[in-house]
XYZ file of C-alpha atoms in Angstrom:
370
model
C 0.034 0.248 -0.291
C 1.531 3.018 -1.171
C 2.460 6.139 1.458
C -0.192 8.663 1.129
C 1.500 10.862 3.277
C 0.825 13.714 6.069
C -0.730 16.090 3.771
C -3.647 13.775 3.151
C -4.679 12.789 6.331
C -5.172 16.540 7.400
C -7.130 17.441 4.225
C -9.599 14.661 4.733
C -10.609 13.523 8.464
C -12.864 10.997 8.690
C -15.894 11.436 11.354
C -16.183 9.337 14.681
C -18.581 7.822 16.665
C -18.901 11.135 19.263
C -22.880 11.655 18.730
C -24.712 14.243 20.729
C -28.446 13.687 21.304
C -29.881 17.250 20.491
C -32.496 19.071 22.073
C -36.120 18.452 19.882
C -36.380 21.922 18.669
C -37.390 22.562 15.196
C -33.397 22.991 14.116
C -32.189 19.916 15.703
C -35.618 17.756 13.720
C -34.838 18.780 10.577
C -31.120 17.923 11.346
C -32.540 14.509 12.118
C -34.720 14.063 9.094
C -32.325 15.852 6.755
C -30.144 12.191 6.343
C -33.903 10.335 5.397
C -34.960 13.421 3.154
C -31.839 13.268 0.660
C -31.524 9.344 0.722
C -35.420 9.383 -0.451
C -33.794 11.954 -3.120
C -31.048 10.323 -4.543
C -33.283 7.354 -4.805
C -36.240 9.270 -6.747
C -33.368 10.549 -8.416
C -32.560 6.274 -9.648
C -36.002 5.455 -10.367
C -35.521 3.038 -7.820
C -37.724 4.053 -4.861
C -40.635 2.339 -6.746
C -39.187 -1.058 -7.252
C -38.201 -1.057 -3.305
C -41.952 0.005 -2.556
C -43.117 -2.991 -4.457
C -40.952 -5.543 -3.064
C -41.683 -4.670 0.295
C -45.587 -4.503 -0.213
C -45.581 -8.446 -2.534
C -43.313 -9.922 0.520
C -45.102 -8.448 3.128
C -45.805 -11.336 4.869
C -42.071 -13.096 4.480
C -40.826 -10.117 6.829
C -39.404 -12.026 9.856
C -36.429 -11.805 12.367
C -37.326 -15.017 14.423
C -39.125 -17.917 13.533
C -40.384 -20.531 10.968
C -42.585 -18.153 8.857
C -41.099 -19.597 5.854
C -42.116 -22.837 6.260
C -45.280 -22.059 7.244
C -45.796 -19.923 3.979
C -44.881 -22.814 2.029
C -46.877 -25.117 3.234
C -50.332 -22.785 3.372
C -49.799 -22.021 -0.283
C -48.900 -25.614 -1.618
C -52.489 -26.365 -0.840
C -53.894 -22.756 -1.354
C -51.497 -22.058 -4.399
C -53.435 -24.647 -6.825
C -56.741 -23.149 -6.100
C -55.442 -19.746 -6.688
C -53.513 -20.660 -9.503
C -56.657 -22.471 -11.202
C -58.913 -19.547 -10.442
C -56.642 -17.193 -11.650
C -56.164 -19.167 -15.173
C -60.350 -19.169 -15.205
C -60.243 -15.700 -14.910
C -57.738 -15.088 -17.234
C -58.966 -17.089 -20.172
C -62.403 -14.774 -19.836
C -60.259 -11.225 -20.527
C -60.369 -9.770 -23.695
C -56.866 -8.187 -24.453
C -55.882 -5.669 -27.085
C -53.408 -6.971 -28.713
C -50.782 -4.842 -27.002
C -51.933 -6.020 -23.594
C -51.589 -9.798 -24.935
C -48.024 -9.137 -25.868
C -47.361 -7.232 -22.783
C -49.275 -10.261 -20.566
C -47.129 -12.735 -22.416
C -43.931 -10.876 -20.939
C -45.401 -10.333 -17.436
C -45.488 -6.752 -18.305
C -49.215 -5.737 -17.909
C -50.047 -2.572 -17.226
C -46.688 -1.141 -17.656
C -48.220 2.163 -19.484
C -49.024 2.929 -15.849
C -46.865 2.270 -13.914
C -44.047 4.055 -15.841
C -45.387 7.109 -16.143
C -46.480 7.127 -12.387
C -42.609 6.344 -11.577
C -42.007 9.419 -13.263
C -44.030 11.349 -11.592
C -42.934 10.089 -8.392
C -39.786 11.076 -9.383
C -39.861 14.266 -10.719
C -42.214 15.329 -7.793
C -39.905 14.157 -4.808
C -36.482 15.058 -6.490
C -37.413 18.510 -7.794
C -39.390 18.971 -4.380
C -36.642 17.711 -1.670
C -34.310 18.890 -4.266
C -35.460 22.297 -4.748
C -35.752 22.980 -1.235
C -31.943 22.386 -0.416
C -31.076 24.608 -3.132
C -33.373 27.439 -1.740
C -32.201 26.899 1.968
C -28.569 27.090 0.998
C -27.943 28.594 -2.564
C -30.925 31.361 -2.239
C -31.341 31.981 1.213
C -27.933 32.308 2.218
C -26.219 32.839 -1.030
C -24.033 36.206 0.487
C -22.272 34.224 3.411
C -20.943 31.264 1.697
C -18.066 31.096 3.779
C -20.376 29.906 6.733
C -20.822 26.745 4.277
C -20.001 26.330 1.515
C -16.718 23.725 -0.062
C -15.680 26.352 -2.228
C -17.490 29.678 -0.804
C -15.827 32.082 -3.894
C -17.400 29.699 -6.272
C -20.896 29.302 -7.921
C -22.087 27.590 -11.199
C -23.295 29.835 -13.817
C -26.764 30.271 -14.540
C -26.256 28.272 -17.559
C -24.701 25.406 -15.811
C -27.191 25.442 -13.350
C -30.128 24.957 -16.269
C -27.724 22.335 -17.859
C -27.336 19.918 -14.651
C -31.341 20.851 -13.937
C -32.283 19.456 -17.574
C -29.369 17.246 -17.631
C -30.751 15.306 -14.704
C -34.396 15.654 -15.578
C -33.603 13.568 -18.338
C -32.128 10.996 -16.387
C -34.706 10.853 -14.469
C -37.001 9.446 -16.856
C -34.529 7.188 -18.060
C -33.771 5.878 -14.480
C -37.957 5.801 -13.525
C -38.689 4.204 -16.696
C -36.753 1.338 -15.931
C -37.638 0.718 -12.342
C -41.068 0.949 -13.613
C -40.810 -1.837 -15.799
C -38.920 -3.916 -13.361
C -41.801 -2.766 -10.624
C -44.384 -4.057 -13.149
C -42.267 -7.062 -13.328
C -42.426 -7.941 -10.523
C -46.252 -7.195 -9.412
C -46.752 -9.715 -11.947
C -45.248 -12.451 -10.244
C -41.345 -12.643 -12.194
C -38.903 -13.843 -10.170
C -36.006 -11.342 -11.196
C -34.673 -10.693 -7.198
C -32.269 -12.837 -5.215
C -33.569 -10.860 -1.637
C -35.030 -12.492 0.788
C -36.732 -11.074 3.568
C -36.827 -13.458 6.714
C -33.615 -13.272 8.451
C -34.402 -16.842 9.842
C -33.893 -17.600 6.143
C -29.578 -17.688 6.512
C -29.204 -16.737 10.120
C -28.121 -13.658 11.670
C -24.250 -14.305 10.780
C -25.037 -14.257 7.127
C -27.092 -11.295 7.208
C -24.486 -9.445 8.786
C -21.497 -10.709 6.437
C -23.762 -10.105 3.395
C -24.601 -6.831 4.420
C -20.821 -5.762 4.831
C -19.663 -7.375 1.848
C -22.566 -5.645 0.247
C -21.020 -2.382 1.414
C -17.561 -2.945 0.585
C -18.851 -4.132 -3.305
C -20.734 -1.290 -4.086
C -18.083 0.950 -2.846
C -15.142 -1.026 -4.858
C -17.756 -0.405 -7.986
C -18.133 2.345 -7.561
C -13.943 3.754 -7.285
C -13.154 1.161 -10.152
C -16.087 2.250 -12.527
C -15.617 5.885 -11.610
C -11.369 5.713 -11.377
C -12.331 3.889 -15.665
C -14.486 6.586 -16.710
C -11.502 8.671 -15.475
C -9.421 7.291 -18.765
C -8.755 9.703 -21.112
C -11.203 8.659 -24.035
C -14.062 7.964 -21.369
C -13.790 11.292 -19.685
C -13.762 13.220 -23.003
C -16.621 10.948 -24.403
C -19.305 10.604 -21.488
C -17.712 11.856 -17.966
C -16.555 15.315 -19.189
C -20.498 16.131 -19.081
C -20.398 16.056 -15.316
C -16.966 17.694 -14.214
C -19.232 20.565 -16.167
C -20.301 21.385 -12.638
C -16.367 22.278 -11.064
C -18.722 23.606 -7.691
C -21.548 21.417 -7.528
C -24.711 21.421 -6.432
C -27.120 18.869 -5.305
C -28.418 18.595 -8.686
C -25.185 17.382 -9.790
C -25.454 14.237 -8.901
C -27.648 12.996 -11.586
C -26.276 15.356 -14.010
C -24.276 13.068 -16.135
C -24.130 11.213 -19.808
C -26.925 8.715 -19.694
C -24.255 6.060 -20.196
C -22.749 6.847 -17.132
C -25.588 6.688 -15.203
C -26.455 3.845 -16.265
C -23.126 2.151 -15.820
C -22.926 3.435 -12.230
C -26.474 2.549 -11.229
C -26.396 -0.970 -12.627
C -22.737 -1.325 -10.434
C -24.531 -0.452 -7.097
C -27.760 -3.008 -8.250
C -25.792 -6.051 -9.125
C -25.989 -7.605 -5.869
C -30.103 -7.402 -5.963
C -29.836 -9.954 -8.693
C -26.972 -11.977 -8.250
C -26.616 -13.552 -4.232
C -28.872 -13.505 -1.437
C -29.152 -10.609 0.233
C -31.910 -9.637 2.904
C -34.024 -6.892 1.598
C -33.494 -4.307 4.581
C -29.601 -4.942 4.407
C -29.453 -4.186 0.902
C -31.837 -1.024 0.983
C -29.731 0.178 3.872
C -26.618 -0.248 1.422
C -28.120 1.503 -1.069
C -29.697 4.489 0.472
C -26.678 5.174 2.434
C -24.802 5.208 -1.349
C -27.784 7.505 -2.165
C -27.602 10.008 0.711
C -23.416 10.496 0.062
C -23.672 10.737 -2.966
C -26.610 13.678 -2.822
C -24.207 14.826 0.112
C -20.783 14.509 -2.008
C -22.446 16.627 -4.484
C -23.902 19.572 -2.681
C -20.949 21.361 -2.289
C -21.969 21.900 1.399
C -19.241 21.715 3.896
C -20.642 19.426 5.983
C -18.336 16.401 8.246
C -18.759 12.942 7.992
C -20.260 10.520 11.319
C -19.336 7.402 10.732
C -15.835 6.683 11.118
C -14.858 4.999 7.178
C -16.852 8.311 5.833
C -14.981 10.841 4.103
C -16.145 14.350 4.887
C -18.025 16.310 1.636
C -14.904 18.507 0.668
C -13.169 15.015 -0.668
C -15.354 14.479 -3.015
C -15.591 18.434 -3.706
C -12.515 18.481 -4.215
C -12.699 16.044 -7.001
C -14.694 18.191 -9.188
C -12.426 20.911 -8.692
C -8.659 18.993 -8.970
C -10.693 16.746 -11.490
C -8.475 13.297 -11.676
C -8.021 12.224 -8.568
C -10.492 11.115 -4.781
C -12.197 8.566 -7.173
C -13.722 6.791 -4.039
C -17.023 7.738 -2.071
C -17.863 5.994 0.882
C -14.064 4.769 1.835
C -10.416 5.619 1.522
C -9.908 2.563 1.040
C -9.065 2.071 -2.573
C -8.099 5.810 -2.915
C -5.049 4.858 -0.580
C -4.627 1.594 -2.153
C -3.906 3.270 -5.175
C -2.208 6.394 -4.142
C -5.069 8.614 -5.687
C -5.730 10.675 -3.069
C -5.173 14.427 -3.384
C -1.789 15.682 -1.582
C -0.732 19.509 -1.236
C 2.673 18.805 -2.628
C 0.599 17.913 -6.005
C -0.550 19.466 -9.053
C -3.851 18.530 -10.189
C -5.542 20.031 -13.551
C -7.974 18.493 -15.669
C -4.989 17.712 -18.236
C -3.169 15.828 -15.721
C -4.640 12.566 -16.198
C -3.946 9.266 -13.680
C -4.768 10.209 -9.975
C -1.325 11.314 -8.638
C -0.971 14.784 -10.068
C 2.373 16.194 -10.776
C 5.246 17.654 -9.255
C 4.190 21.316 -8.363
C 6.207 23.707 -10.750
C 5.824 21.253 -14.055
C 4.715 23.021 -17.254
C 1.173 21.335 -17.481
C 0.848 22.186 -13.111
C -0.220 26.167 -14.606
C -3.633 24.765 -15.224
C -4.855 23.693 -11.797
C -7.753 25.001 -10.720
C -7.810 27.086 -7.636
């Protein structure tokens, strides 16, 4: 493992477990609720929130911490399932469908033309409602005192770039919500496409804890290596440069990226959902954690992390400021291993690829953004 030096340790002090329980005044309640709000904001931006709601709704009777309810459900369904299937077959045989509905029914996509618009509407309402509030609270109400809250107090996006990030993000909302709508439709029509399970008794507590931790580490590793690949010269100029247009990002910047990048990052996060048994609650915790910090890290607000493994917001904000450095999101593990943490002694710019910068004073270091 490469030695990153004291300059990076000073730059990014990790969080701690030292929590103080605040009194329940309006300001404290806002602080307590903000992680949930931002997590919902992130989930809506990917269109996932409808899928997880449908999964929970369809499997509500399977949720269990202890007990053998899984076996009971199997026994009950074996006797009643045949009758229900016969009834369903009889009912379906009497239904007259249009050619389009008949085609959709073959692929378990009944009513998809209702679900997809609902998913898009839900994403827009949550994302622009909550995102608009955060934008108003900091970037409008406190714009004249940025030194008290902003990572880059002397830099704001231009009006043109603000419009660009909102329009590009809105396009990705439609893309993510459409995919979410198709997945939710498949699930509601009985397609068994997920490996998530709902009863801890099915695999035990040890498996639940270990699989959740490994899911978190996998998602962090996937995000790092996908992100770093997007910083190779070809992929950066072709795709990722869209996202780095926002040198001083806001919460809306989190989904303002090339659609190819949007889909690639999204797929890398949800792979465990379709490949290995992971408890629904554990997976949901990991995915919402990623979404929460994904939004916070792009907010431009100088928040410190509370978890001992999580870097502060300034860590990713510096990625936008210095470009090819600080590729991780939820830990410093992979940046430390590959020596891609920003150092005070190195120079960085959009033209210096590789993640390690250059010695200050070299010819290309003059492009560095301060």
